[in-house]
């Protein structure tokens, strides 16, 4: 008789990043939305991340926003810049930066586009630089002094 050892099934829970504002990050998943952001959005560059920003407009008066009034974000790390380990690390870092700076910002869609130096530099330096870039873009950011 053969004994079968089957690991107990553990339910998988989607990871949700809860930010300082108490809300979870609503990400942009549609490729059409991301393409329109790349075409129409305004770019703000830092040495570590390029931000593509676009204001969200309500579709009708009855339904103010399609996905809710809070802002949406997308995190992109291209294949040209590194392997899967690097891309996952860059996305985790960008998500943490977004949460630490007080995002998502209501009424706007923002794409975080990783550059190759985002994982090489210390987190505090990347956070400070990105905070300055987003404040230049007109967002109120909350940078904590360490």
Coordinates of N, CA and C in Angstrom, one line a residue:
X1 N 0.8 -1.2 0.0 CA 0.0 0.0 0.0 C 0.9 1.2 0.0
X2 N 0.6 2.2 -0.9 CA 1.3 3.4 -1.0 C 0.7 4.5 -0.2
X3 N 1.4 5.1 0.6 CA 0.9 6.3 1.4 C 1.0 7.5 0.6
X4 N 0.0 8.2 0.4 CA 0.1 9.5 -0.3 C 0.1 10.7 0.6
X5 N 1.1 11.4 0.5 CA 1.2 12.7 1.3 C 0.9 13.8 0.4
X6 N -0.2 14.4 0.6 CA -0.6 15.6 -0.2 C -0.7 16.8 0.7
X7 N 0.1 17.8 0.4 CA 0.1 19.0 1.3 C -1.3 19.6 1.4
X8 N -1.6 20.0 2.6 CA -2.9 20.6 2.8 C -3.1 21.8 1.9
X9 N -4.2 22.0 1.4 CA -4.5 23.1 0.5 C -4.6 24.4 1.4
X10 N -3.8 25.4 1.0 CA -3.8 26.6 1.8 C -4.5 27.6 0.8
X11 N -5.5 28.3 1.3 CA -6.2 29.3 0.4 C -5.2 30.4 0.1
X12 N -5.2 30.8 -1.1 CA -4.4 31.9 -1.6 C -5.1 33.2 -1.4
X13 N -4.5 34.2 -0.9 CA -5.1 35.5 -0.7 C -4.4 36.5 -1.5
X14 N -5.0 37.3 -2.3 CA -4.4 38.3 -3.1 C -3.7 39.3 -2.1
X15 N -2.5 39.7 -2.5 CA -1.8 40.6 -1.6 C -2.3 42.0 -1.9
X16 N -2.6 42.7 -0.9 CA -3.1 44.1 -1.0 C -2.2 45.0 -0.2
X17 N -1.7 46.0 -0.8 CA -0.9 47.0 -0.1 C -1.8 48.1 0.4
X18 N -1.9 48.2 1.7 CA -2.7 49.2 2.3 C -1.7 50.4 2.6
X19 N -2.1 51.5 2.1 CA -1.3 52.7 2.2 C -1.6 53.5 3.5
X20 N -0.9 54.6 3.7 CA -1.1 55.5 4.8 C -2.5 56.0 4.9
X21 N -3.1 56.2 3.7 CA -4.4 56.8 3.7 C -5.5 55.7 4.1
X22 N -5.1 54.5 4.3 CA -6.0 53.5 4.7 C -6.7 52.8 3.5
X23 N -6.4 53.2 2.3 CA -7.0 52.6 1.2 C -6.0 51.7 0.5
X24 N -6.6 50.7 -0.3 CA -5.7 49.8 -1.0 C -5.4 50.5 -2.4
X25 N -4.3 50.0 -3.0 CA -3.9 50.5 -4.3 C -4.8 49.9 -5.3
X26 N -5.5 50.8 -6.1 CA -6.2 50.3 -7.2 C -5.3 50.4 -8.5
X27 N -5.0 49.3 -9.1 CA -4.0 49.3 -10.2 C -4.8 49.4 -11.5
X28 N -4.0 49.9 -12.5 CA -4.6 50.0 -13.8 C -4.2 48.7 -14.5
X29 N -5.2 47.9 -14.9 CA -4.9 46.6 -15.5 C -5.1 46.6 -17.0
X30 N -5.9 47.5 -17.5 CA -6.3 47.5 -18.9 C -5.1 48.0 -19.8
X31 N -4.8 47.2 -20.8 CA -3.7 47.7 -21.7 C -4.1 48.9 -22.5
X32 N -5.4 49.1 -22.7 CA -5.9 50.3 -23.4 C -5.7 51.5 -22.5
X33 N -6.0 51.4 -21.2 CA -5.8 52.5 -20.3 C -4.3 52.9 -20.2
X34 N -3.4 51.9 -20.2 CA -2.0 52.2 -20.1 C -1.5 52.8 -21.3
X35 N -2.0 52.3 -22.5 CA -1.5 52.9 -23.8 C -2.0 54.3 -23.9
X36 N -3.2 54.6 -23.5 CA -3.7 56.0 -23.5 C -2.9 56.9 -22.6
X37 N -2.5 56.4 -21.4 CA -1.6 57.1 -20.5 C -0.3 57.4 -21.1
X38 N 0.3 56.5 -21.8 CA 1.6 56.7 -22.5 C 1.5 57.7 -23.6
X39 N 0.3 57.8 -24.3 CA 0.1 58.7 -25.3 C -0.2 60.1 -24.8
X40 N -1.1 60.2 -23.8 CA -1.6 61.5 -23.4 C -1.0 62.0 -22.1
X41 N -0.4 61.2 -21.3 CA 0.1 61.6 -20.0 C 1.3 62.5 -20.0
X42 N 1.5 63.2 -19.0 CA 2.7 64.1 -18.8 C 3.8 63.3 -18.1
X43 N 5.0 63.4 -18.6 CA 6.1 62.7 -18.0 C 6.9 63.5 -17.0
X44 N 7.2 63.0 -15.9 CA 8.1 63.6 -14.9 C 9.2 62.6 -14.6
X45 N 10.5 63.0 -14.9 CA 11.6 62.0 -14.8 C 12.4 62.3 -13.5
X46 N 12.8 61.2 -12.9 CA 13.8 61.2 -11.8 C 14.9 60.2 -12.3
X47 N 16.0 60.1 -11.6 CA 17.0 59.2 -11.9 C 16.6 57.7 -11.8
X48 N 15.6 57.5 -11.0 CA 15.2 56.1 -10.7 C 13.9 55.6 -11.3
X49 N 12.9 56.6 -11.4 CA 11.6 56.2 -11.9 C 11.1 57.3 -12.8
X50 N 10.4 57.0 -13.9 CA 9.7 58.0 -14.7 C 8.2 57.9 -14.3
X51 N 7.6 59.0 -14.0 CA 6.2 59.0 -13.7 C 5.4 59.6 -14.9
X52 N 4.4 58.9 -15.3 CA 3.5 59.3 -16.3 C 2.2 59.6 -15.7
X53 N 1.8 60.9 -15.7 CA 0.6 61.4 -14.9 C -0.5 61.9 -15.9
X54 N -1.7 61.5 -15.5 CA -2.9 62.0 -16.3 C -4.0 62.2 -15.3
X55 N -4.7 63.3 -15.5 CA -5.9 63.6 -14.6 C -7.0 62.7 -15.1
X56 N -7.8 62.2 -14.1 CA -9.0 61.4 -14.5 C -10.2 62.3 -14.5
X57 N -11.0 62.1 -15.6 CA -12.2 62.9 -15.7 C -13.4 62.0 -15.5
X58 N -14.5 62.6 -15.0 CA -15.7 61.8 -14.8 C -16.3 61.6 -16.1
X59 N -17.0 60.4 -16.3 CA -17.6 60.1 -17.5 C -19.0 60.7 -17.7
X60 N -19.8 60.7 -16.6 CA -21.1 61.3 -16.6 C -21.3 61.9 -15.2
X61 N -22.4 62.6 -15.1 CA -22.7 63.2 -13.8 C -23.3 62.1 -12.8
X62 N -24.1 61.2 -13.4 CA -24.6 60.1 -12.6 C -23.6 59.2 -12.0
X63 N -22.6 58.8 -12.9 CA -21.5 58.0 -12.5 C -20.2 58.8 -12.6
X64 N -19.8 59.4 -11.5 CA -18.7 60.3 -11.6 C -17.4 59.6 -12.1
X65 N -17.0 58.5 -11.6 CA -15.8 57.8 -12.1 C -16.1 56.3 -12.4
X66 N -15.5 55.8 -13.4 CA -15.7 54.4 -13.8 C -15.3 53.4 -12.7
X67 N -14.1 53.7 -12.1 CA -13.5 52.8 -11.1 C -13.5 53.4 -9.7
X68 N -14.2 54.5 -9.5 CA -14.2 55.1 -8.1 C -13.4 56.4 -8.1
X69 N -13.6 57.2 -7.1 CA -13.0 58.5 -7.1 C -11.5 58.5 -6.8
X70 N -11.0 57.4 -6.1 CA -9.6 57.4 -5.8 C -8.7 57.2 -7.0
X71 N -7.5 57.6 -6.9 CA -6.6 57.5 -8.1 C -6.2 56.0 -8.3
X72 N -5.7 55.8 -9.5 CA -5.2 54.5 -9.9 C -3.7 54.6 -10.2
X73 N -3.0 53.5 -10.1 CA -1.6 53.4 -10.3 C -1.2 52.2 -11.1
X74 N -0.1 52.2 -11.8 CA 0.4 51.1 -12.6 C 1.9 51.0 -12.3
X75 N 2.5 49.9 -12.2 CA 3.9 49.7 -11.9 C 4.5 48.9 -13.0
X76 N 5.4 49.4 -13.8 CA 6.0 48.8 -15.0 C 7.5 48.7 -14.9
X77 N 8.0 47.5 -15.0 CA 9.4 47.2 -15.1 C 9.6 46.4 -16.3
X78 N 10.3 47.0 -17.3 CA 10.5 46.4 -18.6 C 11.4 45.2 -18.6
X79 N 11.2 44.3 -19.6 CA 12.1 43.1 -19.7 C 13.5 43.5 -20.2
X80 N 13.7 44.6 -20.8 CA 15.0 45.0 -21.3 C 16.0 45.3 -20.2
X81 N 15.4 45.7 -19.0 CA 16.3 46.1 -17.9 C 16.7 45.0 -17.0
X82 N 16.1 43.9 -17.0 CA 16.6 42.8 -16.1 C 15.7 41.6 -16.2
X83 N 16.1 40.6 -15.4 CA 15.4 39.3 -15.4 C 14.2 39.5 -14.4
X84 N 13.5 38.3 -14.2 CA 12.3 38.4 -13.4 C 12.6 38.8 -11.9
X85 N 13.7 38.4 -11.4 CA 14.0 38.7 -10.0 C 14.2 40.2 -9.9
X86 N 14.9 40.9 -10.8 CA 15.0 42.3 -10.8 C 13.7 43.0 -11.0
X87 N 12.9 42.6 -11.9 CA 11.6 43.2 -12.2 C 10.7 43.1 -11.0
X88 N 10.6 42.0 -10.3 CA 9.8 41.8 -9.1 C 10.3 42.7 -8.0
X89 N 11.6 42.8 -7.8 CA 12.2 43.7 -6.8 C 11.8 45.1 -7.1
X90 N 12.0 45.5 -8.4 CA 11.7 46.9 -8.7 C 10.2 47.2 -8.5
X91 N 9.3 46.3 -8.8 CA 7.9 46.6 -8.6 C 7.5 46.6 -7.1
X92 N 8.1 45.8 -6.3 CA 7.9 45.8 -4.9 C 8.3 47.2 -4.3
X93 N 9.5 47.6 -4.8 CA 10.0 48.9 -4.3 C 9.1 50.0 -4.7
X94 N 8.6 50.0 -6.0 CA 7.8 51.1 -6.5 C 6.5 51.1 -5.7
X95 N 5.9 49.9 -5.4 CA 4.7 49.9 -4.6 C 4.9 50.5 -3.2
X96 N 6.0 50.2 -2.6 CA 6.3 50.7 -1.3 C 6.5 52.2 -1.3
X97 N 7.2 52.7 -2.4 CA 7.3 54.1 -2.5 C 6.0 54.8 -2.7
X98 N 5.1 54.2 -3.5 CA 3.8 54.8 -3.7 C 3.1 54.9 -2.3
X99 N 3.1 53.9 -1.6 CA 2.4 53.9 -0.3 C 3.1 54.9 0.7
X100 N 4.4 54.9 0.7 CA 5.1 55.8 1.7 C 4.9 57.3 1.3
X101 N 4.7 57.6 0.1 CA 4.5 59.0 -0.3 C 3.0 59.4 -0.3
X102 N 2.1 58.5 0.2 CA 0.7 58.9 0.4 C -0.2 58.6 -0.8
X103 N 0.3 57.8 -1.8 CA -0.5 57.5 -2.9 C -1.6 56.4 -2.6
X104 N -2.5 56.2 -3.4 CA -2.8 56.8 -4.7 C -3.5 58.2 -4.5
X105 N -3.2 59.1 -5.4 CA -3.7 60.4 -5.3 C -5.1 60.5 -6.0
X106 N -6.1 61.1 -5.3 CA -7.5 61.1 -5.9 C -7.5 61.9 -7.2
X107 N -8.2 61.4 -8.2 CA -8.5 62.1 -9.4 C -7.3 62.0 -10.4
X108 N -6.4 61.1 -10.2 CA -5.3 61.0 -11.2 C -4.9 59.6 -11.4
X109 N -4.4 59.3 -12.6 CA -3.8 58.0 -12.9 C -2.3 58.2 -13.0
X110 N -1.5 57.4 -12.4 CA 0.0 57.5 -12.5 C 0.6 56.2 -12.8
X111 N 1.5 56.2 -13.8 CA 2.3 55.0 -14.1 C 3.7 55.2 -13.5
X112 N 4.2 54.2 -12.8 CA 5.5 54.2 -12.2 C 6.3 53.4 -13.2
X113 N 7.3 53.9 -13.9 CA 8.1 53.2 -14.9 C 9.5 53.1 -14.4
X114 N 9.9 51.9 -14.1 CA 11.2 51.7 -13.5 C 12.4 52.0 -14.4
X115 N 13.4 52.5 -13.8 CA 14.7 52.6 -14.6 C 15.7 51.7 -13.9
X116 N 16.8 51.5 -14.5 CA 17.8 50.4 -14.1 C 18.4 50.7 -12.7
X117 N 18.4 52.0 -12.3 CA 19.0 52.3 -11.0 C 18.1 52.2 -9.8
X118 N 16.9 51.8 -10.0 CA 15.9 51.8 -8.9 C 16.2 50.8 -7.8
X119 N 16.8 49.7 -8.2 CA 17.2 48.7 -7.2 C 18.6 48.8 -6.7
X120 N 19.4 49.6 -7.4 CA 20.8 49.7 -6.9 C 21.0 50.7 -5.8
X121 N 20.2 51.7 -5.7 CA 20.4 52.8 -4.8 C 19.6 52.4 -3.5
X122 N 20.0 53.1 -2.4 CA 19.3 52.9 -1.1 C 17.8 53.3 -1.2
X123 N 17.0 52.7 -0.4 CA 15.6 53.0 -0.5 C 15.3 54.4 -0.1
X124 N 16.0 54.9 0.9 CA 15.7 56.3 1.4 C 16.1 57.3 0.4
X125 N 17.1 57.1 -0.4 CA 17.5 58.0 -1.4 C 16.5 58.0 -2.6
X126 N 16.0 56.8 -3.0 CA 15.0 56.7 -4.0 C 13.7 57.4 -3.6
X127 N 13.3 57.2 -2.3 CA 12.1 57.7 -1.8 C 12.2 59.3 -1.8
X128 N 13.3 59.8 -1.3 CA 13.4 61.3 -1.3 C 13.4 61.9 -2.7
X129 N 14.1 61.3 -3.6 CA 14.1 61.8 -5.0 C 12.7 61.7 -5.7
X130 N 12.1 60.6 -5.4 CA 10.7 60.4 -6.0 C 9.7 61.4 -5.4
X131 N 9.9 61.6 -4.1 CA 9.0 62.6 -3.5 C 9.1 64.0 -4.0
X132 N 10.4 64.4 -4.3 CA 10.6 65.7 -4.9 C 10.1 65.8 -6.3
X133 N 10.2 64.7 -7.1 CA 9.7 64.6 -8.4 C 8.2 64.7 -8.4
X134 N 7.5 64.0 -7.5 CA 6.0 64.0 -7.5 C 5.5 65.4 -7.0
X135 N 6.2 66.0 -6.1 CA 5.8 67.3 -5.6 C 6.0 68.4 -6.7
X136 N 7.0 68.2 -7.6 CA 7.2 69.0 -8.8 C 6.0 68.8 -9.8
X137 N 5.4 67.6 -9.7 CA 4.3 67.3 -10.6 C 3.0 67.8 -10.1
X138 N 3.0 68.4 -8.8 CA 1.8 69.0 -8.3 C 1.1 68.1 -7.3
X139 N 1.7 67.0 -6.8 CA 1.0 66.2 -5.8 C 1.5 66.5 -4.4
X140 N 0.7 66.3 -3.4 CA 1.1 66.5 -2.0 C 1.6 65.2 -1.6
X141 N 2.9 65.2 -1.2 CA 3.6 64.0 -0.8 C 4.0 64.1 0.7
X142 N 4.0 63.0 1.4 CA 4.4 63.0 2.8 C 5.7 62.3 3.0
X143 N 6.8 63.0 3.0 CA 8.1 62.3 3.2 C 8.4 62.5 4.7
X144 N 8.6 61.3 5.3 CA 9.0 61.3 6.7 C 10.5 61.5 6.9
X145 N 10.9 62.3 7.8 CA 12.3 62.5 8.1 C 12.8 61.3 8.9
X146 N 13.9 60.8 8.5 CA 14.5 59.6 9.2 C 15.6 59.9 10.2

